[in-house]
Short mmCIF file of C-alpha atoms in Angstrom, two decimals:
data_model
loop_
_atom_site.label_atom_id
_atom_site.label_comp_id
_atom_site.label_asym_id
_atom_site.label_seq_id
_atom_site.Cartn_x
_atom_site.Cartn_y
_atom_site.Cartn_z
CA MET A 3 24.39 0.70 7.60
CA SER A 4 25.26 -1.29 4.65
CA ILE A 5 24.40 0.28 1.17
CA ARG A 6 22.19 -2.06 -0.86
CA LYS A 7 20.54 -2.07 -4.38
CA PHE A 8 16.89 -1.91 -4.20
CA ALA A 9 14.37 -2.58 -6.93
CA VAL A 10 10.90 -0.66 -6.54
CA ALA A 11 8.04 -2.37 -8.35
CA GLY A 12 5.40 0.47 -9.10
CA ALA A 13 7.83 3.04 -8.40
CA THR A 14 6.04 5.83 -9.87
CA GLY A 15 2.92 5.44 -7.88
CA ARG A 16 1.76 6.96 -4.65
CA LEU A 17 3.38 4.88 -2.38
CA GLY A 18 6.36 4.18 -4.74
CA ARG A 19 7.37 7.48 -5.24
CA ASN A 20 7.82 7.95 -1.56
CA VAL A 21 9.64 4.55 -1.36
CA VAL A 22 12.23 5.67 -4.02
CA ASP A 23 12.84 8.78 -2.00
CA VAL A 24 13.48 7.35 1.34
CA LEU A 25 15.75 4.77 -0.14
CA THR A 26 17.86 7.61 -2.13
CA GLU A 27 17.94 9.68 1.04
CA ARG A 28 19.40 6.70 2.99
CA GLY A 29 22.22 6.32 0.21
CA HIS A 30 20.72 2.96 -1.19
CA GLN A 31 21.11 2.30 -5.07
CA VAL A 32 17.57 2.18 -6.48
CA VAL A 33 16.13 0.85 -9.77
CA PRO A 34 12.61 2.21 -10.14
CA MET A 35 10.39 -0.09 -11.89
CA SER A 36 7.16 0.72 -13.89
CA ARG A 37 5.97 0.99 -17.34
CA ALA A 38 7.17 4.54 -17.38
CA THR A 39 10.70 3.38 -16.77
CA GLY A 40 10.54 0.54 -19.36
CA VAL A 41 9.85 -2.18 -16.83
CA ASP A 42 6.50 -4.15 -17.02
CA VAL A 43 5.80 -6.56 -14.11
CA ILE A 44 3.17 -8.07 -15.99
CA THR A 45 4.71 -8.92 -19.60
CA GLY A 46 8.20 -9.12 -17.98
CA ASP A 47 9.64 -6.57 -20.37
CA GLY A 48 12.77 -5.16 -18.95
CA LEU A 49 12.41 -7.08 -15.76
CA ALA A 50 15.18 -9.54 -16.10
CA GLU A 51 17.75 -6.31 -16.69
CA ALA A 52 16.14 -4.18 -14.03
CA LEU A 53 16.96 -6.84 -11.55
CA THR A 54 20.56 -7.39 -12.53
CA GLY A 55 22.73 -7.12 -9.07
CA VAL A 56 19.55 -6.32 -6.85
CA ASP A 57 19.53 -7.39 -3.42
CA ILE A 58 15.82 -6.80 -2.40
CA ILE A 59 12.67 -5.91 -4.27
CA ILE A 60 10.13 -3.80 -2.54
CA ASP A 61 6.87 -4.49 -4.27
CA VAL A 62 4.20 -1.70 -4.18
CA ALA A 63 2.77 -2.17 -7.49
CA SER A 64 -0.92 -2.02 -7.33
CA TRP A 65 -4.07 -2.17 -9.86
CA HIS A 66 -5.59 1.03 -10.94
CA ALA A 67 -9.14 -0.33 -10.43
CA SER A 68 -11.40 -1.85 -7.68
CA GLU A 69 -12.70 -4.95 -10.09
CA GLN A 70 -12.00 -7.98 -8.24
CA PRO A 71 -10.86 -10.40 -11.21
CA ALA A 72 -8.76 -7.97 -12.88
CA ALA A 73 -7.06 -6.72 -9.77
CA THR A 74 -6.56 -10.54 -8.89
CA GLU A 75 -5.20 -11.27 -12.10
CA PHE A 76 -2.75 -8.52 -11.79
CA PHE A 77 -1.52 -9.40 -8.62
CA ARG A 78 -1.31 -13.13 -9.40
CA THR A 79 0.96 -12.14 -12.51
CA SER A 80 3.05 -9.62 -11.19
CA ALA A 81 4.10 -11.96 -7.87
CA ARG A 82 4.90 -14.72 -9.98
CA ASN A 83 7.03 -12.73 -12.27
CA LEU A 84 8.87 -10.74 -9.53
CA HIS A 85 9.56 -14.10 -7.90
CA LYS A 86 10.92 -15.89 -10.90
CA ALA A 87 13.05 -13.17 -12.31
CA GLY A 88 14.00 -12.34 -8.71
CA GLN A 89 15.16 -15.80 -8.15
CA GLN A 90 17.05 -15.98 -11.43
CA ALA A 91 18.62 -12.62 -10.58
CA GLY A 92 19.60 -13.82 -7.02
CA VAL A 93 17.63 -11.23 -5.39
CA ALA A 94 17.58 -12.27 -1.57
CA GLN A 95 14.18 -11.07 -0.40
CA ILE A 96 10.89 -9.12 -1.44
CA THR A 97 9.23 -6.90 0.87
CA VAL A 98 5.43 -6.13 0.08
CA ALA A 99 2.90 -3.47 0.83
CA SER A 100 -0.39 -4.69 2.11
CA ILE A 101 -3.55 -3.41 3.63
CA ILE A 102 -4.74 -3.83 7.28
CA GLY A 103 -7.63 -5.84 7.99
CA ILE A 104 -7.17 -7.77 4.39
CA ASP A 105 -7.10 -11.11 5.84
CA LYS A 106 -10.93 -10.66 6.68
CA ALA A 107 -11.84 -9.27 3.42
CA THR A 108 -14.54 -11.28 1.42
CA ALA A 109 -15.47 -9.02 -1.62
CA GLY A 110 -13.73 -6.55 -3.89
CA PHE A 111 -10.27 -5.30 -4.02
CA GLY A 112 -9.66 -6.63 -0.50
CA THR A 113 -9.84 -10.17 -1.57
CA ALA A 114 -7.61 -9.60 -4.49
CA LYS A 115 -4.99 -8.15 -2.14
CA LYS A 116 -5.44 -10.97 0.13
CA VAL A 117 -4.79 -13.46 -2.60
CA HIS A 118 -1.66 -11.28 -3.40
CA GLU A 119 -0.45 -11.98 0.11
CA GLU A 120 -0.97 -15.56 -0.03
CA LEU A 121 0.92 -15.76 -3.59
CA HIS A 122 3.97 -14.01 -2.52
CA LEU A 123 4.08 -16.46 0.71
CA ALA A 124 3.74 -19.25 -1.33
CA GLU A 125 6.41 -18.23 -3.91
CA LEU A 126 10.24 -18.81 -4.13
CA LEU A 127 11.78 -16.06 -2.30
CA PRO A 128 11.69 -15.03 1.12
CA VAL A 129 8.97 -12.24 1.84
CA ARG A 130 8.31 -9.74 4.46
CA ILE A 131 4.78 -8.06 4.16
CA LEU A 132 3.85 -4.63 5.79
CA ARG A 133 0.15 -3.98 6.12
CA ALA A 134 -0.82 -0.42 6.28
CA ALA A 135 -3.90 1.70 7.01
CA GLN A 136 -5.54 4.04 4.43
CA PHE A 137 -3.16 6.54 3.18
CA HIS A 138 -3.99 10.30 4.00
CA GLU A 139 -3.82 10.40 0.06
CA PHE A 140 -6.56 8.09 -0.48
CA VAL A 141 -9.26 10.62 1.17
CA GLY A 142 -8.85 12.64 -2.25
CA GLN A 143 -9.99 9.77 -4.13
CA PHE A 144 -13.53 9.70 -2.70
CA LEU A 145 -13.86 13.41 -3.94
CA ASP A 146 -12.55 12.76 -6.97
CA TRP A 147 -14.95 9.83 -7.46
CA ARG A 148 -18.14 12.15 -6.70
CA GLN A 149 -20.83 12.17 -9.26
CA GLY A 150 -22.30 15.93 -9.32
CA ASP A 151 -21.58 18.25 -6.66
CA VAL A 152 -21.56 16.09 -3.62
CA ALA A 153 -19.23 13.32 -2.55
CA TYR A 154 -20.80 10.47 -0.25
CA VAL A 155 -17.95 9.41 1.64
CA PRO A 156 -18.21 6.14 3.98
CA ALA A 157 -18.08 7.03 7.61
CA TRP A 158 -15.62 4.35 8.32
CA PRO A 159 -13.23 4.44 11.08
CA SER A 160 -9.58 4.16 10.01
CA GLN A 161 -6.08 5.17 11.44
CA LEU A 162 -5.12 7.20 8.60
CA VAL A 163 -1.45 7.31 7.63
CA ALA A 164 0.74 9.43 5.51
CA ALA A 165 2.05 7.49 2.48
CA ARG A 166 5.71 8.62 3.39
CA THR A 167 5.21 7.18 6.82
CA VAL A 168 4.60 3.92 5.15
CA ALA A 169 7.51 4.35 2.83
CA LYS A 170 9.78 4.66 5.88
CA ALA A 171 8.08 1.72 7.56
CA LEU A 172 8.86 -0.43 4.33
CA VAL A 173 12.21 0.22 3.90
CA ASP A 174 12.82 -0.28 7.89
CA LEU A 175 11.13 -3.74 7.51
CA ALA A 176 13.26 -4.40 4.36
CA THR A 177 16.54 -3.63 5.67
CA ASP A 178 15.98 -4.87 9.57
CA PRO A 179 18.67 -7.59 9.93
CA ASP A 180 16.50 -9.31 12.56
CA ALA A 181 13.18 -9.49 10.51
CA PRO A 182 12.29 -13.42 9.91
CA ALA A 183 12.59 -14.44 6.45
CA ARG A 184 8.88 -15.12 6.17
CA PRO A 185 5.91 -14.19 8.87
CA ALA A 186 6.15 -16.90 11.52
CA PRO A 187 3.39 -18.96 12.02
CA GLY A 188 0.88 -17.47 14.84
CA THR A 189 2.97 -14.13 14.81
CA PRO A 190 1.02 -11.09 13.54
CA ILE A 191 2.01 -9.63 10.23
CA PRO A 192 3.52 -6.25 10.94
CA GLU A 193 1.30 -3.00 10.69
CA ILE A 194 1.85 0.76 10.15
CA ALA A 195 -0.89 3.33 10.94
CA GLY A 196 -1.52 7.04 11.76
CA PRO A 197 -1.32 8.11 15.60
CA ARG A 198 -5.05 8.21 16.12
CA LYS A 199 -8.44 6.89 15.03
CA GLU A 200 -9.92 9.16 12.48
CA ASN A 201 -13.12 8.97 10.42
CA LEU A 202 -12.77 8.69 6.26
CA ALA A 203 -15.98 10.95 5.94
CA GLU A 204 -14.83 13.63 8.65
CA ALA A 205 -11.25 13.71 7.10
CA ALA A 206 -12.80 13.98 3.75
CA LYS A 207 -15.04 17.10 4.81
CA LEU A 208 -11.52 18.74 5.86
CA LEU A 209 -10.35 18.27 2.61
CA GLY A 210 -13.56 19.09 0.80
CA ALA A 211 -13.68 22.45 2.47
CA ARG A 212 -10.53 23.24 0.89
CA ARG A 213 -11.42 22.19 -2.62
CA ASN A 214 -15.31 23.73 -2.09
CA ILE A 215 -16.90 20.23 -2.58
CA LYS A 216 -19.61 19.32 -0.09
CA VAL A 217 -18.93 15.96 1.63
CA VAL A 218 -21.93 13.74 3.16
CA GLY A 219 -20.88 10.80 5.33
CA VAL A 220 -22.69 7.61 4.50
CA ASP A 221 -23.30 4.77 7.09
CA ASN A 222 -24.27 2.15 4.75
CA PRO A 223 -22.35 2.49 1.14
CA ASN A 224 -22.92 -0.46 -1.35
CA LEU A 225 -19.21 -1.02 -1.19
CA PRO A 226 -17.59 -4.43 -0.38
CA ASP A 227 -17.09 -5.31 2.98
CA ALA A 228 -18.82 -2.09 4.13
CA GLU A 229 -20.31 -3.69 7.42
CA TYR A 230 -16.84 -5.11 8.40
CA ALA A 231 -15.14 -1.61 7.56
CA ALA A 232 -17.76 0.15 9.61
CA GLY A 233 -17.34 -2.17 12.57
CA GLY A 234 -13.73 -1.15 12.67
CA GLY A 235 -12.07 -3.77 10.59
CA LEU A 236 -9.75 -1.39 8.99
CA LEU A 237 -8.18 -0.41 12.53
CA PRO A 238 -4.74 -1.59 13.42
CA GLY A 239 -4.06 -4.16 15.86
CA PRO A 240 -2.34 -3.70 19.17
CA HIS A 241 0.94 -4.50 17.65
CA ALA A 242 1.02 -2.01 15.10
CA LYS A 243 3.48 0.83 14.76
CA LEU A 244 1.79 3.95 15.17
CA ALA A 245 3.42 7.15 13.38
CA GLY A 246 2.45 10.76 12.41
CA PRO A 247 1.36 13.04 11.06
CA THR A 248 -2.44 13.07 11.69
CA PHE A 249 -4.61 13.82 8.87
CA GLN A 250 -5.14 17.58 9.67
CA GLU A 251 -1.15 17.98 10.30
CA TRP A 252 -0.78 16.50 6.84
CA LEU A 253 -3.48 18.42 5.25
CA ASP A 254 -1.78 21.63 6.54
CA THR A 255 1.41 20.83 4.58
CA GLN A 256 -0.15 20.25 1.27
CA PRO A 257 -0.13 22.98 -1.12
#
């Protein structure tokens, strides 16, 4: 295995921390990029310096809220800045984390993420995209967002996956010598998902039992693309790579 120098955009986030860990464990050089490390992918502050000598960027930076206009602007600006600075620094390619089913999104954060994919593919550097299912870690957000004593969680099917599992798949894709420089026309974008079909509300009930929080599954939540998600829009395609742990197995390892 050749040792390469990676820059990770969004390095201190839920997925980014795992990507940094996986790269480090495999012996690569890693430049963590986030505002906490003095690199801002929106203003560009510190970006040129961080990308000096970097071979590959892994972009897992994300917007902290679900408002479509703000999220779209974040992804538009970050993608353009990463490509511009990356090209100037001699970066070979960018690998981007995305979301399964995002190509069918019509509203909310999903459409912002769809624009993110499109912008990356239209920009300067070669791009590899990996679409992931909802993280195990995402389930806890529904409990954090509750108002009052009860958490109302969408009863959507999803093949929940651990963030570390996604990080491994991202690094595998970024370092695969046989992967195309860009998604080939007519071929599906790579996907990573958990080992079995699960349900967001049922997973939330398992977590809620540990936190003494009541969870109620909701069939028709007032959320963007709810009907699409309820119909299986978040589930992986037949070409997806499936990898554990299951949500229960992951939960059993949490403190």
